[in-house]
Structure formats: C-alpha cells, structure tokens
Amino acid sequence: MTEMETMAWFHACSVEDVPSNGGVCVKYGEEQIALYHFTRRNEWYATQNECPHRRQMALSRGMIGSQNDVPKVACPFHKKTFSLVTGECLNDDECSIRTYPVKIEGGHVFIGVEGIV
Amino acid sequence: MRVVVVGNGMVGYKFCEKLVAKNTHGQFELTVFGEESRPAYDRVHLSEFFSGKSAEDLSMASADWYFSNNIQLHLGDPVQKIDRDRKTVYSHKGLEVHYDYLVLATGSSAFVPPIPGVEKNGVFIYRTIEDLELMKAWAGRAKKGTVIGGGLLGLEAAKALLDLGIADTSVIEFAPRLMPRQVDELGSQLLQSKLEALGLTIYTAKNTSAILGEEAITGLSFADGSILESDMLVISAGIKPRDELAKAAGLLTGPRGGIVVNDLLQTSDPDIYAIGECALHNEMIYGLVAPGYEMAEVVVGQLTDSEKAFTGFDMSTKLKLIGVDVASFGNPFINDGETRTIVFNDGINGVYKRVNISADGKQLLGGILVGDAEQYNMLLQTCKNKIVLPPNPEDIILGARGGESQEAGVLSLPDDAYICSCESVTKGAICKAVEDGEETVDAIKKCTKAGTGCGGCLPMIKDLVNHTLKAQGKYIRNVICEHFHYSRQELYDLVKLHELKSYEDVLNKLGTGDGCELCKPSVASILASLWNEMILKKGNDTAQDSNDRFLANIQKGGTYSVVPRIPGGEITPDKLIVIGQVAKKYHLYTKITGGQRIDLFGAHLSDLPLIWEELIEAGFESGHAYGKALRTVKSCVGSTWCRFGLHDSVSFAIRVEERYRGLRAPHKIKSAVSGCIRECAEAQSKDFGIIATEKGWNLYVCGNGGSKPQHALLLATDLDEETCIRFIDRFLMFYIKTADPLTRTATWLNKMEGGIDYLRNVVVNDSLGIAAKLEEEMQLLVDSYKCEWKEAIENPEIRKRFNHFVNAPEEKDPSIAFEEMREQKRAKEWK
C-alpha cells in the first residue's frame, strides 16, 4: 500500500492515441516511457523505452505478444524480448527493464511514477 | 509422521519440494525452521541482486507455496536445541516441536580467517541477501574495493563490487593462482588475464596480515610488507559448515567441521539426517547445489520407498564468472606420467582447453575449459559414461573438422547418462517422456524438470526431442510458433480458404494466445502476399515488423533510411537532383546501394512523411527496401549502348521490376538482367536472374549472395520475353505459397525433394496442373499494386503514427546523435 501512496500519476495521452496491440513513446521530463495497449488482453503496460541491450530508444516501436501467456515486447533491433509484467528479459537474464503502472480514467491514460517531478 | 527440517536454504527447500511430491496421502507433516527472514532463495545467482534482480526474483518459492502444501514454515526462528531423547527441537522464539525424523540442512557460513581488524566497518562477508543489502548501503561511499579470496565465491563477490559501481576492485588470493581447486596453472593465467582486461586487479600468492583503519577500513597490509588502500572489503575465502547445533546435540562432527553422515545420509543418530553443505560425507563437504539436491533426493527416498544411497558426487562445474566461461570436469589435474594430456591454448581469442586422456587413448578422464565452455556437457557425459573416444581425440576439443556434429554425440550416449546434472535426469528419462507425448523442450522441462537448473543442457534436450521424434517416424512439423500449430504453407492455404484479412482475424480463427514477434510478421506477410492490401490498415500495422511498420529501415541510433525505387537502376538527371536536394534538406547521409539505387540514411521518424511527400511529388515510389518483398532488378546497360549487348537488358529489367514491385514474399527477392553472357549484372547470384542469348533469354533461379552464396540454376533457355515472365510468375507464386518463413529461394530449393528438376517440372512442364492458377494469382497482385508510401502520406490516421513522442509530436528523439565522417554524418556508435 505504501507504494500506491507515493505514486504520482501523470497524464500521458488519450486512449485512442495508442494503436491497438501496439505501443507509443511518452515523454516524461527527460525520460522516455513506452506505453502499450494490449487490446487483445484488454491490458495496458508501460516500460522504459530504452532497450538495455544496445541502449536504443526503441521498445515502443516493438511488437508485443505473449510467451506462455506472459505478455512481452520484442525490441525491433535484435528481438530481445522482455516481460511487460516484471520487465525481465525472456531470452537471457542478464538485463531487465523498468515497468510502470498504468491507469485509465475517462478515456485518458495515466502512468504512475514514484515521487513528484 | 512428522518431519522437521532445520534450515530453509536451497537444499532445504529442494527437500520440501521432493517430499511434497511423494506426500500423496498426506502421510507426512512437514515443519521447517529458517534462520533468515526470507523463504529460501537462489544463492547461486546472488550476484544478480546487484544487476537488477529483486529478492522476489531470486526466491525459490513464495510463502504461499509452503502454505498451500501444508508446510509449517517458521522464518526468522532458528532452532536452538535438539533433545534427541524426547525427539524434540526448541526454537529461538520458544516453539517446541516433536519429530519422527529430523533433517539438518543448516548449510554453511562464510569462513572468516583470523586477520586482525575484520570487525572494522566496511568489511563484509558475501553469503545472504542481508549481506548484500549491507554492502549496497556502504558501496555508495566506497571508491576502492577489495575481495579476499580468488575462488569461485570470491570472483562472484568481485563481480558484485563491479556491479555496485566500484570500478577499482582488487582480488587477493593466498594460493599462487585463481580458482586453485578447479583450474590448472595455464587455465588460471588465462582467466586472470581475461579478468584483468575487464578492469579487475588481481594479486596471487598474497597473504593478508591485517586490516588497517580506525573504525572503518582504510586498507590492507600483507605479509610481504606491502599495503593496499581500500575502503571496502569483502571476505570470501571459503565456507564453514554450520554444525554447532548438531555438535551441541552430541552428534558426530568432523575435526574441521561438518556433520558426519553415512551413505544413507544418516548422522550418528539414525533418525537425524544431514544434507547439503553442512554434511560431511566420506570426509568431503560438497559446496555445490547439485550434490545437495542429490542428497535431498536420497533422504526423501529413505523416508518413502527407495533404497537409494549417496555415493559421492561428481564435482564438475561450469560457470560464467564476470562474463568468462570456466568449467572443469572429471579429474582436471591428473598428471601421473601415464595419462596423456591435450592442451589447446589460444592466447589471441582467450580460450584454454585441456583434456586428460587414458594411456590407451580411449577414455576421457577429465579436463578444464576457460573462455569457451560450449563443449562442457558433451565432454562431461563422455567422461562420466566412459564413451570410447574417436581415433583423433583432439577432435573433442577442437571440434570435428568436417566430421560428425554434436548431435551424433548426444545419440551415442547410453540411456543412463545424465543429461541434466542439476536435477539428475537421464537421457533415458527424457526420451521416455518424449515417447509418452511430451514433444517440446518446454513440456520436457515441466515433466522431468530437466533443464530447469543452470540450463546448460537445453541444447542437448532439444536434440534428444528431435531425434526421438524422428526415430518414431514422426513428421517434425515446422510450426510457426507457440501461437500457430501450422507450417507457413498450411497457414497460407487456411488464410486463403477462410478469406481472412487481418492479423487479429487470423489469430482468432486459426491460432491461440496473443501472438508474438515470430508469427506476427509471418502472418502479415501471408496477408500481403494473398490480398496485397495496404499493410498498415485493418490493425495490421502493429503486426508488422518495425521496418514494415514505418515503411523504412531502422538503423543504429533509431533513425531510418529511405530508398526510393529506381527500376533497373536507370534514373534521369532531374530525379538525381531531387534526391540530392531532399538529402540536403533533411541532413541525410547518401550512399549507392549494391542494387543500383540510392540509400538516404539518418532520417528522423517524423521526417519520413515529409521526405516521401517530396520524393513522390518528383515521381518516385517506395523501393520496399524495408520489406520481405521484391527489392531491385539490377541491369547492365545492354544493347542500347554496349558493343557486346545482345538485347536491351535495361528495358527488360524495368519491365520486370515494375511488374513485381511491392510483391511480398517469405523473404526478400532480388533479381537482375544481363544483356549478354559476360553477365555484368550478376544475374546468377539472384533469386531469379535473366541473361540474354542469341535467341532470347535464359532464366536462372534460386541464387543468392549473403553469408552462404549460392549460384542460381538454369531453369529454362532461349525464352521470349512473354514466356520468360510467365515462368517467373509461376516460380514466384509457387515460392510464396510453399516456403517457410524467412527462407530465401536458395534455401527453399535446397530443402525441396527432387530439387531443380522437380521445380522445373512444376514451372515449365506444369506437372501439378497449377500453372494457370499461379499466373492468375500473380496477375491479381500485379493489378492491385499501389505505392504504399503514397497511401501512407495521404491517410491522416496512418500519418500520425510517424512521431517519436505521442504527447510531444513536434519534438524529435533527443537521444539521437550523429558524428561527422568524410563530410557527411554517421550514426553514433552504440554501446
């Protein structure tokens, strides 16, 4: 519960700004956050936009999908895949990505970040 | 029957897991006491705590697991006393629990050598998550780190310091070399130089005499009089079995620690067992996980139905230390004059391999691998199972040069060979599981647990699954992925039959789950090949691979390259000027491609529609350089200028390119037309190539350049233009309908039974009676061609996706950076 209390939610975009079963990149101060609408599962996810493998700002342009029912994103550069839930790398475990909570209110998408900007 | 387990580490947990599996009638009541506050976690991968894994990630099982399996778990509550007469344990918090059998899995603690000053602040041991949290808290102010201990754990601790951001880290080893128990002198030297290249400073044969500093550590002094400055120290010099509880209960312990057990793992009290690192079996403490698991298995067997005994365990190990593979197996050091040793020492690539072979050259006795441990599993099995070596035993480390592959190796193993040493699963058990219907590696992992430990045996498991299936005469279907249990050809036919037009429809009708990066582009390609609709409509945009999704090739740094179509490589001066102007306006790097066109690199995502607006205005079209589609039809200048030319190769190339432009296929397609036998357009290296003859055109098919170059083969000779095009129609459609995903025409032909003769029969002689249909299908695609970039810029819904930030469409990605090179720009090198 303490996690929820310190969470700040910022407005990312409208629901219709995000393509079905795909991602967009959201600017949050100096950070880049990849936001995905997994329409098929009726789920939203957010992760860092940078792929840790070659440090490319690209995950929002990756294909999303599932592996044994775990939702994942594949980096367009070298197809490293990451769990959208835990951020762990599903190909080799040496890197992982940060994930963020997402909530939808009144057709708008909000991403949860710790603390206030 | 009540079983009490003292200790909740990896081995204690494994014991619970194995006993629960046998506890089908609820005959056992299980109580576990753990000293730490967390349920058992993966200590082997402890250093990953610093590279981003959380304590939960490392957990073996959640507290819920214990609860739902009726295990009483008492954490943060060590057992303090055993009353053997009353068969009762007493915990720190005052619990009294009676036992019928007691299992001691108390593990070990770090051995701290008696060096003056070990109590100072900034001195740590490396054992538990708590230790790691303390290290993390201190590391912020530390600049120079030191690790005492150059063994396996010490090097793990050194990695932890590097991960904590302490780049200046030293390792102190008392012995003359690193990892003295596992690796020999030469291997150790190589390991040391590899680790030094990674930034570690290593001192061997160094005896620490004192830890310096007032309250906190400032440095170390050594017996040789030298001093090393340091503000953080991790001691990782070995382990000490936790036998104090057993000793106090009057159980027999070894002079240098450890609870003495017999082959059944009973202590001197037959109702009390000891397993894992606290157990002293045959004067040996096993400090690895695999033998601990084996001990857990043996004790579970004792309590249930099996008479299995523990007869020692192979201490072969393979690990990755700070990114360097190190393995040793069997007897790595043997050197008795009789044994023959083969050493491969490659100082350039940093690979050291040593194998010890019996005097008769027939058996592998042991060995060491540093820098490349890929052959570890095979060598270990060869050694353990006493498999007779090949006549040139050096092949086993140097690789079979032109001989048998590793697959043959797996097959040659006997059924009782352990494939997975972590979970003790034999080859026979895996093959049996496959025969029982577990036909994928994932299913094998679930059913046998093989491959769930270190994972090093997974390639062997995969080979075994495939070979067992083949041996059963089963057709190994090349299915697309876990979401579609069809081959590409089957899927193509089904999509056509059901007239499906979007990825979602295909997945709903023919697949399961949510799709992935394998099936999405494959299905999107099938849809494009069948219906030739704009690939970004009907929700298919997010099913496209990145290049197709943005109709451009993503390059280093996240910018894109743009390739307008230049059919046959022919271009007017005016169009050349436009390309130059566009490149200047949008600051693009320009280069001539191998396919006679011009590539413009370094375009920002949001500039792509603007660039294409200008190119299309000047009469250009998409070149589909981003798609698995027809790329270029290259040409030589031909009879219009060339004194040798027989026909007008440029005009024919343009006709062919314009006919098949935009055609999507399982992989990219390249073509060329040469005006005479001199073959300046290199048509015989293309998927289809055309060469002029005195009487017409020769058609070659299924060639490619790339990593495995292959010459195209002659399909038909002396064709007129119309016939040549009809044959190409048939050939391409047949390829599109039947090839596996991402298979070039050359590979497709190589796999085709009957090869080029069969293909010629289908295409030229219409042996399948499908020629007219193939031509008709191709004509449909030709007639429905539209430039997809033109459609993209005219459609506001599609166009708005070409922005980097959804909430700041006017801004470009600030992380993109360029460098200058030869008066143009280049992408900044990635890390």
mmCIF file with all atom_site columns, C-alpha atoms in Angstrom, chain B residues 482-562:
data_model
loop_
_atom_site.group_PDB
_atom_site.id
_atom_site.type_symbol
_atom_site.label_atom_id
_atom_site.label_alt_id
_atom_site.label_comp_id
_atom_site.label_asym_id
_atom_site.label_entity_id
_atom_site.label_seq_id
_atom_site.pdbx_PDB_ins_code
_atom_site.Cartn_x
_atom_site.Cartn_y
_atom_site.Cartn_z
_atom_site.occupancy
_atom_site.B_iso_or_equiv
_atom_site.pdbx_formal_charge
_atom_site.auth_seq_id
_atom_site.auth_comp_id
_atom_site.auth_asym_id
_atom_site.auth_atom_id
_atom_site.pdbx_PDB_model_num
ATOM 1  C CA . GLU B 1 482 ? 3.577   -21.408 -29.926 1.00 0.00 ? 482 GLU B CA 1
ATOM 2  C CA . HIS B 1 483 ? 0.545   -19.495 -31.228 1.00 0.00 ? 483 HIS B CA 1
ATOM 3  C CA . PHE B 1 484 ? 0.085   -21.279 -34.550 1.00 0.00 ? 484 PHE B CA 1
ATOM 4  C CA . HIS B 1 485 ? 0.430   -25.023 -34.850 1.00 0.00 ? 485 HIS B CA 1
ATOM 5  C CA . TYR B 1 486 ? 0.725   -24.853 -38.606 1.00 0.00 ? 486 TYR B CA 1
ATOM 6  C CA . SER B 1 487 ? 3.570   -24.631 -41.057 1.00 0.00 ? 487 SER B CA 1
ATOM 7  C CA . ARG B 1 488 ? 3.644   -21.457 -43.131 1.00 0.00 ? 488 ARG B CA 1
ATOM 8  C CA . GLN B 1 489 ? 2.311   -23.317 -46.155 1.00 0.00 ? 489 GLN B CA 1
ATOM 9  C CA . GLU B 1 490 ? -0.642  -24.702 -44.176 1.00 0.00 ? 490 GLU B CA 1
ATOM 10 C CA . LEU B 1 491 ? -1.348  -21.287 -42.735 1.00 0.00 ? 491 LEU B CA 1
ATOM 11 C CA . TYR B 1 492 ? -1.202  -19.660 -46.166 1.00 0.00 ? 492 TYR B CA 1
ATOM 12 C CA . ASP B 1 493 ? -3.819  -22.082 -47.505 1.00 0.00 ? 493 ASP B CA 1
ATOM 13 C CA . LEU B 1 494 ? -6.064  -21.691 -44.465 1.00 0.00 ? 494 LEU B CA 1
ATOM 14 C CA . VAL B 1 495 ? -5.945  -17.888 -44.523 1.00 0.00 ? 495 VAL B CA 1
ATOM 15 C CA . LYS B 1 496 ? -6.896  -18.006 -48.182 1.00 0.00 ? 496 LYS B CA 1
ATOM 16 C CA . LEU B 1 497 ? -9.652  -20.563 -47.630 1.00 0.00 ? 497 LEU B CA 1
ATOM 17 C CA . HIS B 1 498 ? -11.230 -18.525 -44.830 1.00 0.00 ? 498 HIS B CA 1
ATOM 18 C CA . GLU B 1 499 ? -10.593 -15.231 -46.637 1.00 0.00 ? 499 GLU B CA 1
ATOM 19 C CA . LEU B 1 500 ? -9.055  -13.686 -43.533 1.00 0.00 ? 500 LEU B CA 1
ATOM 20 C CA . LYS B 1 501 ? -7.776  -10.136 -43.964 1.00 0.00 ? 501 LYS B CA 1
ATOM 21 C CA . SER B 1 502 ? -6.313  -9.048  -40.627 1.00 0.00 ? 502 SER B CA 1
ATOM 22 C CA . TYR B 1 503 ? -3.825  -10.484 -38.160 1.00 0.00 ? 503 TYR B CA 1
ATOM 23 C CA . GLU B 1 504 ? -6.469  -10.448 -35.409 1.00 0.00 ? 504 GLU B CA 1
ATOM 24 C CA . ASP B 1 505 ? -8.890  -12.441 -37.559 1.00 0.00 ? 505 ASP B CA 1
ATOM 25 C CA . VAL B 1 506 ? -6.196  -14.989 -38.374 1.00 0.00 ? 506 VAL B CA 1
ATOM 26 C CA . LEU B 1 507 ? -5.221  -15.357 -34.708 1.00 0.00 ? 507 LEU B CA 1
ATOM 27 C CA . ASN B 1 508 ? -8.859  -15.682 -33.606 1.00 0.00 ? 508 ASN B CA 1
ATOM 28 C CA . LYS B 1 509 ? -9.702  -18.242 -36.251 1.00 0.00 ? 509 LYS B CA 1
ATOM 29 C CA . LEU B 1 510 ? -6.511  -20.295 -36.510 1.00 0.00 ? 510 LEU B CA 1
ATOM 30 C CA . GLY B 1 511 ? -4.300  -19.552 -33.528 1.00 0.00 ? 511 GLY B CA 1
ATOM 31 C CA . THR B 1 512 ? -4.127  -19.420 -29.749 1.00 0.00 ? 512 THR B CA 1
ATOM 32 C CA . GLY B 1 513 ? -2.803  -16.873 -27.242 1.00 0.00 ? 513 GLY B CA 1
ATOM 33 C CA . ASP B 1 514 ? -1.780  -13.349 -28.118 1.00 0.00 ? 514 ASP B CA 1
ATOM 34 C CA . GLY B 1 515 ? 0.795   -13.730 -30.877 1.00 0.00 ? 515 GLY B CA 1
ATOM 35 C CA . CYS B 1 516 ? 4.471   -12.810 -30.842 1.00 0.00 ? 516 CYS B CA 1
ATOM 36 C CA . GLU B 1 517 ? 7.319   -11.384 -32.897 1.00 0.00 ? 517 GLU B CA 1
ATOM 37 C CA . LEU B 1 518 ? 7.582   -14.642 -34.865 1.00 0.00 ? 518 LEU B CA 1
ATOM 38 C CA . CYS B 1 519 ? 4.001   -15.179 -36.039 1.00 0.00 ? 519 CYS B CA 1
ATOM 39 C CA . LYS B 1 520 ? 3.030   -11.531 -36.458 1.00 0.00 ? 520 LYS B CA 1
ATOM 40 C CA . PRO B 1 521 ? 5.359   -10.701 -39.376 1.00 0.00 ? 521 PRO B CA 1
ATOM 41 C CA . SER B 1 522 ? 4.805   -14.164 -40.895 1.00 0.00 ? 522 SER B CA 1
ATOM 42 C CA . VAL B 1 523 ? 1.037   -13.760 -40.919 1.00 0.00 ? 523 VAL B CA 1
ATOM 43 C CA . ALA B 1 524 ? 1.304   -10.131 -42.054 1.00 0.00 ? 524 ALA B CA 1
ATOM 44 C CA . SER B 1 525 ? 3.462   -11.318 -44.947 1.00 0.00 ? 525 SER B CA 1
ATOM 45 C CA . ILE B 1 526 ? 0.939   -14.013 -45.894 1.00 0.00 ? 526 ILE B CA 1
ATOM 46 C CA . LEU B 1 527 ? -1.865  -11.441 -45.837 1.00 0.00 ? 527 LEU B CA 1
ATOM 47 C CA . ALA B 1 528 ? 0.132   -9.112  -48.068 1.00 0.00 ? 528 ALA B CA 1
ATOM 48 C CA . SER B 1 529 ? 1.037   -11.926 -50.464 1.00 0.00 ? 529 SER B CA 1
ATOM 49 C CA . LEU B 1 530 ? -2.595  -13.007 -50.702 1.00 0.00 ? 530 LEU B CA 1
ATOM 50 C CA . TRP B 1 531 ? -4.562  -9.785  -50.816 1.00 0.00 ? 531 TRP B CA 1
ATOM 51 C CA . ASN B 1 532 ? -1.992  -7.045  -51.469 1.00 0.00 ? 532 ASN B CA 1
ATOM 52 C CA . GLU B 1 533 ? -3.868  -4.572  -49.286 1.00 0.00 ? 533 GLU B CA 1
ATOM 53 C CA . MET B 1 534 ? -2.133  -1.576  -47.691 1.00 0.00 ? 534 MET B CA 1
ATOM 54 C CA . ILE B 1 535 ? -0.095  -3.238  -44.945 1.00 0.00 ? 535 ILE B CA 1
ATOM 55 C CA . LEU B 1 536 ? -0.777  -0.597  -42.269 1.00 0.00 ? 536 LEU B CA 1
ATOM 56 C CA . LYS B 1 537 ? -4.576  -0.824  -42.407 1.00 0.00 ? 537 LYS B CA 1
ATOM 57 C CA . LYS B 1 538 ? -7.074  -3.093  -40.608 1.00 0.00 ? 538 LYS B CA 1
ATOM 58 C CA . GLY B 1 539 ? -4.972  -3.053  -37.450 1.00 0.00 ? 539 GLY B CA 1
ATOM 59 C CA . ASN B 1 540 ? -2.191  -4.879  -39.281 1.00 0.00 ? 540 ASN B CA 1
ATOM 60 C CA . ASP B 1 541 ? 0.255   -2.046  -38.573 1.00 0.00 ? 541 ASP B CA 1
ATOM 61 C CA . THR B 1 542 ? 1.182   -3.420  -35.149 1.00 0.00 ? 542 THR B CA 1
ATOM 62 C CA . ALA B 1 543 ? 1.590   -6.915  -36.595 1.00 0.00 ? 543 ALA B CA 1
ATOM 63 C CA . GLN B 1 544 ? 4.349   -5.675  -38.914 1.00 0.00 ? 544 GLN B CA 1
ATOM 64 C CA . ASP B 1 545 ? 7.988   -5.918  -38.029 1.00 0.00 ? 545 ASP B CA 1
ATOM 65 C CA . SER B 1 546 ? 9.428   -2.491  -37.198 1.00 0.00 ? 546 SER B CA 1
ATOM 66 C CA . ASN B 1 547 ? 10.727  -1.778  -40.726 1.00 0.00 ? 547 ASN B CA 1
ATOM 67 C CA . ASP B 1 548 ? 7.412   -2.549  -42.369 1.00 0.00 ? 548 ASP B CA 1
ATOM 68 C CA . ARG B 1 549 ? 5.501   -0.702  -39.669 1.00 0.00 ? 549 ARG B CA 1
ATOM 69 C CA . PHE B 1 550 ? 7.255   2.564   -40.508 1.00 0.00 ? 550 PHE B CA 1
ATOM 70 C CA . LEU B 1 551 ? 7.953   1.745   -44.170 1.00 0.00 ? 551 LEU B CA 1
ATOM 71 C CA . ALA B 1 552 ? 11.667  2.401   -43.707 1.00 0.00 ? 552 ALA B CA 1
ATOM 72 C CA . ASN B 1 553 ? 14.748  0.592   -42.388 1.00 0.00 ? 553 ASN B CA 1
ATOM 73 C CA . ILE B 1 554 ? 15.557  1.246   -38.744 1.00 0.00 ? 554 ILE B CA 1
ATOM 74 C CA . GLN B 1 555 ? 19.267  1.933   -38.270 1.00 0.00 ? 555 GLN B CA 1
ATOM 75 C CA . LYS B 1 556 ? 21.694  2.329   -35.388 1.00 0.00 ? 556 LYS B CA 1
ATOM 76 C CA . GLY B 1 557 ? 20.521  5.088   -33.056 1.00 0.00 ? 557 GLY B CA 1
ATOM 77 C CA . GLY B 1 558 ? 16.861  4.786   -34.040 1.00 0.00 ? 558 GLY B CA 1
ATOM 78 C CA . THR B 1 559 ? 16.833  6.807   -37.272 1.00 0.00 ? 559 THR B CA 1
ATOM 79 C CA . TYR B 1 560 ? 15.622  5.357   -40.554 1.00 0.00 ? 560 TYR B CA 1
ATOM 80 C CA . SER B 1 561 ? 16.916  5.017   -44.080 1.00 0.00 ? 561 SER B CA 1
ATOM 81 C CA . VAL B 1 562 ? 14.920  5.770   -47.183 1.00 0.00 ? 562 VAL B CA 1
#
